[in-house]
CSV table of C-alpha atoms in Angstrom, one decimal:
chain,number,residue,atom,x,y,z
E,1,UNK,CA,-0.2,0.2,0.1
E,2,UNK,CA,1.3,3.4,-1.1
E,3,UNK,CA,1.3,5.7,2.1
E,4,UNK,CA,4.0,8.3,1.2
E,5,UNK,CA,6.8,8.7,-1.2
E,6,UNK,CA,9.5,7.3,1.4
E,7,UNK,CA,7.6,4.5,2.5
E,8,UNK,CA,7.1,3.3,-1.3
E,9,UNK,CA,10.8,3.7,-2.1
E,10,UNK,CA,12.0,1.3,1.2
E,11,UNK,CA,9.2,-1.1,0.0
E,12,UNK,CA,10.9,-1.5,-3.5
E,13,UNK,CA,14.1,-1.6,-2.4
E,14,UNK,CA,13.1,-4.5,-0.2
E,15,UNK,CA,11.3,-6.1,-3.0
E,16,UNK,CA,14.3,-5.7,-5.2
E,17,UNK,CA,16.7,-7.1,-2.6
E,18,UNK,CA,14.4,-9.9,-2.0
E,19,UNK,CA,14.4,-10.9,-5.6
E,20,UNK,CA,18.0,-10.6,-6.0
E,21,UNK,CA,18.6,-12.9,-3.3
E,22,UNK,CA,16.1,-15.2,-4.5
E,23,UNK,CA,17.8,-15.3,-7.8
E,24,UNK,CA,21.1,-15.9,-6.6
E,25,UNK,CA,20.1,-18.8,-4.4
E,26,UNK,CA,18.3,-20.1,-7.3
E,27,UNK,CA,21.5,-19.7,-9.6
E,28,UNK,CA,23.4,-21.5,-6.9
E,29,UNK,CA,20.7,-24.6,-6.9
E,30,UNK,CA,20.8,-25.0,-10.5
E,31,UNK,CA,25.1,-24.7,-10.7
E,32,UNK,CA,25.2,-27.6,-7.8
E,33,UNK,CA,22.3,-29.6,-9.5
E,34,UNK,CA,22.4,-29.5,-13.1
E,35,UNK,CA,25.6,-31.4,-13.8
E,36,UNK,CA,24.5,-34.0,-10.9
E,37,UNK,CA,20.9,-34.8,-12.4
E,38,UNK,CA,22.0,-34.8,-15.9
E,39,UNK,CA,24.9,-37.2,-15.2
E,40,UNK,CA,22.6,-39.5,-12.6
E,41,UNK,CA,19.1,-39.1,-13.9
E,42,UNK,CA,19.1,-38.4,-17.3
E,43,UNK,CA,22.4,-40.2,-18.7
E,44,UNK,CA,21.5,-43.7,-17.7
E,45,UNK,CA,18.2,-43.3,-19.2
E,46,UNK,CA,19.9,-42.4,-22.5
E,47,UNK,CA,22.0,-45.1,-22.6
E,48,UNK,CA,19.5,-47.8,-22.1
E,49,UNK,CA,17.7,-46.3,-25.0
E,50,UNK,CA,21.0,-46.3,-27.2
E,51,UNK,CA,22.1,-50.0,-25.9
E,52,UNK,CA,18.8,-51.5,-26.2
E,53,UNK,CA,18.4,-50.1,-30.0
E,54,UNK,CA,22.0,-51.0,-30.9
E,55,UNK,CA,21.8,-54.4,-29.6
E,56,UNK,CA,18.5,-55.1,-31.0
E,57,UNK,CA,20.3,-54.1,-34.5
E,58,UNK,CA,23.1,-56.5,-33.8
E,59,UNK,CA,21.3,-59.5,-32.7
E,60,UNK,CA,18.9,-58.9,-35.7
E,61,UNK,CA,22.1,-58.9,-38.0
E,62,UNK,CA,22.9,-62.5,-36.8
E,63,UNK,CA,19.5,-64.0,-38.0
E,64,UNK,CA,19.2,-65.4,-41.2
E,65,UNK,CA,17.5,-62.1,-42.8
E,66,UNK,CA,20.1,-59.9,-41.5
E,67,UNK,CA,23.2,-62.0,-42.4
E,68,UNK,CA,23.4,-60.7,-45.8
E,69,UNK,CA,26.2,-58.2,-46.3
E,70,UNK,CA,23.7,-55.8,-48.4
E,71,UNK,CA,21.9,-55.2,-45.1
E,72,UNK,CA,24.0,-53.4,-43.4
E,73,UNK,CA,24.8,-50.8,-46.3
E,74,UNK,CA,20.9,-50.6,-46.9
E,75,UNK,CA,20.3,-49.7,-43.4
E,76,UNK,CA,22.9,-46.7,-43.5
E,77,UNK,CA,21.0,-45.7,-46.6
E,78,UNK,CA,17.8,-46.1,-45.0
E,79,UNK,CA,18.7,-43.9,-42.2
E,80,UNK,CA,20.4,-41.2,-44.3
E,81,UNK,CA,17.1,-41.0,-46.3
E,82,UNK,CA,15.0,-40.5,-42.9
E,83,UNK,CA,17.7,-38.0,-41.7
E,84,UNK,CA,17.6,-36.2,-45.3
E,85,UNK,CA,13.9,-35.8,-44.9
E,86,UNK,CA,14.0,-34.4,-41.5
E,87,UNK,CA,16.7,-31.7,-42.7
E,88,UNK,CA,14.6,-30.5,-46.0
E,89,UNK,CA,11.0,-30.6,-44.1
E,90,UNK,CA,12.3,-29.0,-41.0
E,91,UNK,CA,10.9,-25.2,-41.7
E,92,UNK,CA,7.4,-26.5,-42.9
E,93,UNK,CA,7.3,-28.8,-39.6
E,94,UNK,CA,8.5,-25.9,-37.4
E,95,UNK,CA,6.0,-23.3,-39.0
E,96,UNK,CA,3.1,-26.1,-38.4
E,97,UNK,CA,4.1,-27.0,-34.7
E,98,UNK,CA,4.7,-23.3,-34.2
E,99,UNK,CA,1.0,-22.4,-35.3
E,100,UNK,CA,-0.6,-25.4,-33.8
E,101,UNK,CA,-3.4,-24.4,-31.4
E,102,UNK,CA,-3.9,-27.9,-29.6
E,103,UNK,CA,-1.2,-28.1,-26.8
E,104,UNK,CA,-1.6,-31.8,-26.5
E,105,UNK,CA,-1.2,-32.7,-29.9
E,106,UNK,CA,1.8,-30.4,-30.6
E,107,UNK,CA,3.5,-32.3,-27.7
E,108,UNK,CA,2.7,-35.7,-29.2
E,109,UNK,CA,4.0,-34.9,-32.7
E,110,UNK,CA,7.4,-33.2,-31.2
E,111,UNK,CA,8.0,-36.3,-29.1
E,112,UNK,CA,7.3,-38.6,-32.2
E,113,UNK,CA,9.8,-36.4,-34.4
E,114,UNK,CA,12.2,-36.7,-31.5
E,115,UNK,CA,11.9,-40.6,-31.4
E,116,UNK,CA,12.3,-40.9,-35.3
E,117,UNK,CA,15.5,-38.8,-35.1
E,118,UNK,CA,16.9,-41.0,-32.1
E,119,UNK,CA,16.0,-44.1,-34.1
E,120,UNK,CA,17.7,-42.9,-37.4
E,121,UNK,CA,20.8,-42.0,-35.5
E,122,UNK,CA,21.2,-45.4,-33.8
E,123,UNK,CA,20.6,-46.8,-37.3
E,124,UNK,CA,23.3,-44.5,-38.8
E,125,UNK,CA,25.7,-45.3,-36.2
E,126,UNK,CA,25.4,-49.0,-35.8
E,127,UNK,CA,25.5,-49.6,-39.6
E,128,UNK,CA,28.5,-47.3,-40.1
E,129,UNK,CA,30.3,-49.0,-36.9
E,130,UNK,CA,29.6,-52.3,-38.4
E,131,UNK,CA,30.7,-51.3,-42.0
E,132,UNK,CA,34.3,-50.5,-40.4
E,133,UNK,CA,34.5,-53.8,-38.7
E,134,UNK,CA,33.8,-55.5,-41.8
E,135,UNK,CA,36.2,-53.5,-43.9
E,136,UNK,CA,39.2,-52.1,-41.7
E,137,UNK,CA,41.5,-53.6,-39.1
E,138,UNK,CA,40.5,-54.5,-35.9
E,139,UNK,CA,43.9,-54.0,-34.4
E,140,UNK,CA,43.8,-51.6,-31.5
E,141,UNK,CA,46.8,-49.4,-32.6
E,142,UNK,CA,45.6,-48.6,-36.3
E,143,UNK,CA,42.2,-47.8,-34.6
E,144,UNK,CA,43.6,-45.5,-32.2
E,145,UNK,CA,45.6,-43.7,-34.6
E,146,UNK,CA,42.5,-43.3,-37.0
E,147,UNK,CA,40.9,-42.1,-34.0
E,148,UNK,CA,43.4,-39.3,-32.9
E,149,UNK,CA,43.4,-38.4,-37.1
E,150,UNK,CA,39.7,-38.2,-36.9
E,151,UNK,CA,39.6,-35.8,-34.0
E,152,UNK,CA,42.5,-33.8,-35.8
E,153,UNK,CA,40.2,-34.0,-39.1
E,154,UNK,CA,37.2,-32.4,-36.8
E,155,UNK,CA,39.4,-29.7,-35.5
E,156,UNK,CA,40.5,-28.5,-39.1
E,157,UNK,CA,37.4,-28.8,-40.4
E,158,UNK,CA,35.1,-27.1,-37.6
E,159,UNK,CA,37.5,-25.2,-35.8
E,160,UNK,CA,36.7,-27.4,-32.5
E,161,UNK,CA,36.2,-30.8,-31.7
E,162,UNK,CA,32.6,-29.9,-29.7
E,163,UNK,CA,30.9,-32.2,-32.0
E,164,UNK,CA,32.4,-35.1,-30.3
E,165,UNK,CA,30.9,-34.1,-27.0
E,166,UNK,CA,27.4,-35.7,-25.9
E,167,UNK,CA,25.5,-36.4,-22.9
E,168,UNK,CA,25.8,-35.7,-20.2
E,169,UNK,CA,27.7,-32.4,-21.0
E,170,UNK,CA,25.1,-31.8,-23.3
E,171,UNK,CA,21.6,-32.2,-22.2
E,172,UNK,CA,18.3,-30.9,-24.4
E,173,UNK,CA,15.0,-29.8,-23.4
E,174,UNK,CA,11.9,-30.8,-25.1
E,175,UNK,CA,10.8,-27.7,-27.2
E,176,UNK,CA,9.7,-26.8,-30.8
E,177,UNK,CA,12.3,-23.6,-30.3
E,178,UNK,CA,15.0,-26.4,-29.8
E,179,UNK,CA,14.3,-29.7,-31.7
E,180,UNK,CA,12.8,-28.9,-34.9
E,181,UNK,CA,15.2,-26.4,-36.7
E,182,UNK,CA,18.8,-27.3,-37.0
E,183,UNK,CA,21.8,-25.0,-36.6
E,184,UNK,CA,24.3,-24.7,-39.3
E,185,UNK,CA,28.1,-23.4,-39.1
E,186,UNK,CA,27.7,-21.8,-42.4
E,187,UNK,CA,26.5,-18.3,-43.4
E,188,UNK,CA,23.2,-19.0,-45.3
E,189,UNK,CA,21.2,-16.0,-45.5
E,190,UNK,CA,21.3,-15.4,-48.9
E,191,UNK,CA,21.3,-19.2,-50.2
E,192,UNK,CA,18.3,-21.1,-51.2
E,193,UNK,CA,16.9,-22.6,-47.7
E,194,UNK,CA,16.5,-26.1,-49.4
E,195,UNK,CA,20.4,-26.0,-50.6
E,196,UNK,CA,21.3,-24.7,-47.2
E,197,UNK,CA,19.8,-27.7,-45.7
E,198,UNK,CA,21.3,-29.8,-48.3
E,199,UNK,CA,24.8,-28.7,-47.2
E,200,UNK,CA,24.1,-28.9,-43.6
E,201,UNK,CA,23.1,-32.3,-43.9
E,202,UNK,CA,26.0,-33.4,-46.2
E,203,UNK,CA,28.4,-31.7,-43.6
E,204,UNK,CA,26.8,-33.1,-40.5
E,205,UNK,CA,25.6,-36.5,-41.5
E,206,UNK,CA,28.6,-37.5,-43.8
E,207,UNK,CA,31.8,-35.6,-42.9
E,208,UNK,CA,31.1,-35.2,-39.0
E,209,UNK,CA,29.2,-38.1,-38.4
E,210,UNK,CA,31.8,-40.3,-40.0
E,211,UNK,CA,34.6,-38.8,-38.5
E,212,UNK,CA,32.8,-38.9,-34.8
E,213,UNK,CA,32.3,-42.7,-35.4
E,214,UNK,CA,35.8,-43.1,-36.0
E,215,UNK,CA,36.7,-40.9,-33.1
E,216,UNK,CA,34.2,-42.9,-30.9
E,217,UNK,CA,35.5,-46.7,-32.3
E,218,UNK,CA,39.3,-46.2,-31.8
E,219,UNK,CA,38.7,-44.7,-27.9
E,220,UNK,CA,36.5,-47.8,-27.3
E,221,UNK,CA,38.5,-50.3,-28.7
E,222,UNK,CA,41.5,-48.9,-26.6
E,223,UNK,CA,39.8,-48.9,-23.2
E,224,UNK,CA,38.7,-52.7,-24.2
E,225,UNK,CA,42.0,-53.8,-24.6
E,226,UNK,CA,43.7,-52.0,-21.8
E,227,UNK,CA,41.6,-51.4,-19.2
E,228,UNK,CA,41.0,-54.6,-17.0
E,229,UNK,CA,40.2,-56.9,-20.0
E,230,UNK,CA,39.9,-59.8,-17.9
E,231,UNK,CA,37.2,-58.4,-15.8
E,232,UNK,CA,34.6,-56.5,-17.5
E,233,UNK,CA,32.8,-55.3,-14.4
E,234,UNK,CA,36.0,-53.9,-12.8
E,235,UNK,CA,36.5,-52.4,-16.1
E,236,UNK,CA,33.0,-50.8,-16.5
E,237,UNK,CA,33.2,-49.3,-12.7
E,238,UNK,CA,36.7,-47.8,-13.4
E,239,UNK,CA,35.4,-46.3,-16.6
E,240,UNK,CA,32.5,-45.0,-14.7
E,241,UNK,CA,34.5,-43.5,-11.8
E,242,UNK,CA,37.2,-42.0,-13.9
E,243,UNK,CA,34.7,-40.7,-16.0
E,244,UNK,CA,32.5,-39.1,-13.4
E,245,UNK,CA,35.8,-37.5,-11.9
E,246,UNK,CA,36.8,-35.9,-15.3
E,247,UNK,CA,33.1,-35.0,-15.9
E,248,UNK,CA,32.4,-33.0,-12.7
E,249,UNK,CA,35.8,-31.2,-12.8
E,250,UNK,CA,35.3,-30.1,-16.5
E,251,UNK,CA,31.5,-28.9,-15.7
E,252,UNK,CA,32.2,-26.9,-12.5
E,253,UNK,CA,35.3,-25.2,-13.5
E,254,UNK,CA,34.1,-24.1,-17.5
E,255,UNK,CA,33.1,-20.8,-16.2
E,256,UNK,CA,36.5,-19.8,-15.0
E,257,UNK,CA,38.0,-20.6,-18.7
E,258,UNK,CA,35.8,-17.6,-19.8
E,259,UNK,CA,36.5,-15.4,-17.0
E,260,UNK,CA,39.5,-13.1,-17.7
E,261,UNK,CA,40.1,-12.4,-14.1
E,262,UNK,CA,41.2,-16.3,-13.9
E,263,UNK,CA,43.2,-16.0,-16.9
E,264,UNK,CA,46.6,-15.1,-15.7
E,265,UNK,CA,48.9,-18.0,-17.2
E,266,UNK,CA,50.9,-17.6,-20.5
E,267,UNK,CA,48.2,-20.4,-22.1
E,268,UNK,CA,45.5,-18.7,-21.1
E,269,UNK,CA,46.3,-15.3,-22.4
E,270,UNK,CA,47.9,-16.1,-25.8
E,271,UNK,CA,46.4,-19.4,-26.7
E,272,UNK,CA,42.5,-19.8,-25.5
E,273,UNK,CA,41.6,-21.8,-28.6
E,274,UNK,CA,44.3,-24.3,-27.8
E,275,UNK,CA,42.9,-24.6,-24.3
E,276,UNK,CA,39.4,-24.7,-25.1
E,277,UNK,CA,40.1,-27.5,-27.6
E,278,UNK,CA,41.8,-29.4,-25.1
E,279,UNK,CA,38.8,-29.0,-22.8
E,280,UNK,CA,36.5,-30.6,-25.6
E,281,UNK,CA,39.0,-33.6,-26.0
E,282,UNK,CA,38.8,-33.9,-22.4
E,283,UNK,CA,34.6,-34.1,-22.4
E,284,UNK,CA,35.2,-36.2,-25.4
E,285,UNK,CA,37.1,-38.8,-23.1
E,286,UNK,CA,34.9,-38.3,-20.3
E,287,UNK,CA,32.0,-39.2,-22.5
E,288,UNK,CA,33.5,-42.3,-23.6
E,289,UNK,CA,34.3,-43.6,-20.3
E,290,UNK,CA,31.0,-42.8,-19.0
E,291,UNK,CA,28.9,-44.3,-22.0
E,292,UNK,CA,31.5,-47.3,-22.0
E,293,UNK,CA,31.0,-47.9,-18.1
E,294,UNK,CA,27.3,-47.6,-18.1
E,295,UNK,CA,27.2,-50.0,-21.5
E,296,UNK,CA,29.3,-52.7,-19.6
E,297,UNK,CA,27.3,-52.6,-16.5
E,298,UNK,CA,23.9,-52.3,-18.7
E,299,UNK,CA,25.0,-55.2,-20.9
E,300,UNK,CA,25.5,-57.5,-18.2
E,301,UNK,CA,21.8,-57.0,-17.0
E,302,UNK,CA,20.1,-56.4,-20.1
E,303,UNK,CA,21.6,-59.5,-21.6
E,304,UNK,CA,21.1,-61.7,-18.8
E,305,UNK,CA,17.6,-60.8,-18.3
E,306,UNK,CA,16.7,-61.1,-21.9
E,307,UNK,CA,18.0,-64.5,-21.9
E,308,UNK,CA,16.1,-65.5,-18.9
E,309,UNK,CA,12.9,-63.9,-20.6
E,310,UNK,CA,13.6,-66.1,-23.7
E,311,UNK,CA,12.9,-63.1,-26.0
E,312,UNK,CA,15.6,-60.8,-26.6
E,313,UNK,CA,14.2,-58.9,-29.1
E,314,UNK,CA,10.9,-58.1,-27.1
E,315,UNK,CA,13.0,-57.3,-23.9
E,316,UNK,CA,15.0,-54.7,-26.1
E,317,UNK,CA,11.8,-53.0,-27.5
E,318,UNK,CA,10.3,-52.5,-24.0
E,319,UNK,CA,13.5,-51.3,-22.5
E,320,UNK,CA,13.4,-48.3,-25.7
E,321,UNK,CA,9.8,-47.7,-24.8
E,322,UNK,CA,10.1,-47.4,-21.3
E,323,UNK,CA,13.4,-45.5,-21.3
E,324,UNK,CA,11.7,-42.9,-23.8
E,325,UNK,CA,8.8,-42.7,-22.1
E,326,UNK,CA,10.4,-41.6,-18.8
E,327,UNK,CA,12.6,-39.2,-20.9
E,328,UNK,CA,9.5,-37.7,-22.2
E,329,UNK,CA,7.5,-37.1,-19.2
E,330,UNK,CA,11.0,-35.3,-18.2
E,331,UNK,CA,10.9,-33.3,-21.2
E,332,UNK,CA,14.5,-34.1,-22.1
E,333,UNK,CA,13.7,-37.0,-24.8
E,334,UNK,CA,15.5,-35.0,-27.5
E,335,UNK,CA,18.7,-35.4,-25.3
E,336,UNK,CA,18.8,-38.9,-27.0
E,337,UNK,CA,20.2,-37.1,-30.0
E,338,UNK,CA,21.1,-33.7,-28.6
E,339,UNK,CA,19.3,-30.4,-29.2
E,340,UNK,CA,19.1,-29.5,-33.0
E,341,UNK,CA,20.1,-25.7,-32.2
E,342,UNK,CA,21.3,-23.3,-29.7
E,343,UNK,CA,19.6,-23.5,-26.1
E,344,UNK,CA,19.7,-20.1,-24.9
E,345,UNK,CA,20.6,-20.1,-21.0
E,346,UNK,CA,19.4,-17.2,-19.3
E,347,UNK,CA,21.9,-17.8,-16.1
E,348,UNK,CA,24.9,-18.5,-18.4
E,349,UNK,CA,26.1,-21.1,-15.5
E,350,UNK,CA,27.5,-23.2,-18.2
E,351,UNK,CA,28.9,-21.0,-20.8
E,352,UNK,CA,30.6,-23.8,-23.0
E,353,UNK,CA,28.1,-26.8,-22.7
E,354,UNK,CA,24.7,-25.3,-22.3
E,355,UNK,CA,23.8,-27.8,-19.5
E,356,UNK,CA,20.4,-26.1,-18.4
E,357,UNK,CA,17.8,-28.5,-18.5
E,358,UNK,CA,16.5,-27.8,-15.1
E,359,UNK,CA,16.2,-24.1,-15.4
E,360,UNK,CA,14.6,-24.4,-18.6
E,361,UNK,CA,11.9,-26.9,-16.8
E,362,UNK,CA,11.9,-24.6,-13.9
E,363,UNK,CA,11.3,-21.6,-16.2
E,364,UNK,CA,8.5,-23.2,-18.3
E,365,UNK,CA,6.5,-24.8,-14.9
E,366,UNK,CA,6.8,-21.2,-13.4
E,367,UNK,CA,5.4,-19.4,-16.5
E,368,UNK,CA,2.8,-21.7,-16.5
E,369,UNK,CA,1.6,-21.6,-13.0
E,370,UNK,CA,1.9,-17.8,-13.5
E,371,UNK,CA,-0.4,-18.0,-16.5
E,372,UNK,CA,-2.8,-20.5,-14.2
E,373,UNK,CA,-3.1,-17.5,-11.7
E,374,UNK,CA,-3.4,-15.0,-14.1
E,375,UNK,CA,-6.5,-16.8,-15.9
E,376,UNK,CA,-7.9,-17.5,-12.3
E,377,UNK,CA,-7.7,-14.0,-11.2
E,378,UNK,CA,-9.4,-12.9,-14.3
E,379,UNK,CA,-12.3,-15.5,-14.0
E,380,UNK,CA,-12.7,-14.3,-10.5
E,381,UNK,CA,-12.8,-10.4,-11.4
E,382,UNK,CA,-15.0,-11.1,-14.2
E,383,UNK,CA,-17.6,-13.0,-11.9
E,384,UNK,CA,-17.5,-10.0,-9.2
E,385,UNK,CA,-18.0,-7.6,-12.0
E,386,UNK,CA,-21.3,-9.6,-13.1
E,387,UNK,CA,-22.6,-10.0,-9.8
E,388,UNK,CA,-22.1,-6.6,-9.2
E,389,UNK,CA,-23.8,-5.6,-12.4
E,390,UNK,CA,-26.9,-7.7,-11.4
């Protein structure tokens, strides 16, 4: 209530300081919780989906139908055609979903788009990985050298190896804004949009994806050979432990790299790009360790349960459905393949890897709650006005 000008100013200051304290507290909570939630709640579900889908295809390739050598190239072509359609229709789909009045239908169509994209990437990776297994050496040293060469090629091609990094560093939020239109490293303002999408598709789904697969494949092989090969469980646990240690170190210190106040060393001042690329490479190896660790642990469980049930394919499908539904209810099913465009983080807690799922979720829920309160007030006001008139 406005009693005097001095009272009004004091209330404003109190409200402003209260809002600032609340915002600072929220920032601290998000800063602490975002990496933890991504690593322990979201990542395992993503890996279950990928592993179940991967094992389904690998086991199917061992059947009489899948054993034909032409099957794997056909799978790769099939996945590429689906991805091509996703790239070329993105503008039309975005306009359709953005203008859709039915929120429930929009969510269903968005989740279906996420599912098709995720399945396409699994088929793409399994088929290309298998083709490399068919036609290249399985010796760990050549594979590791090819992996290093692929990482170097990505740095030369893109300028940084950020595309090698995935969950838990990169977590998405299910939204039409972030998961329909695909970001591009090119300047395409004056280019025909279909030509631009085709160029983007070739760049990401042929050049970059093949190099990423080679980088992951060699790193995996090296760890399989040299990290407790006689005991897979110990190997998996060691991978998880070292992966988590590296992950939390990189996540909680990335803000320091962009803060000039901490740039006191010769490398910080003169070679910031070198340090940034080194961070990306360390993040990539953290992803490899975490994914491999979970993959081994889950493989022991999934394979054991699937053999007990007697129908491996059915169990794989159930695992994929359950993990996808949980991620969808959490509004992060798009993390299975990663966000397709840049996600804005209003808190700027993690400037290198935009890990802002919780803040986006809170923002959305808070906005919905405020909208409901606003509608409730409007309804109440309308009812009171009607009663007064009559």
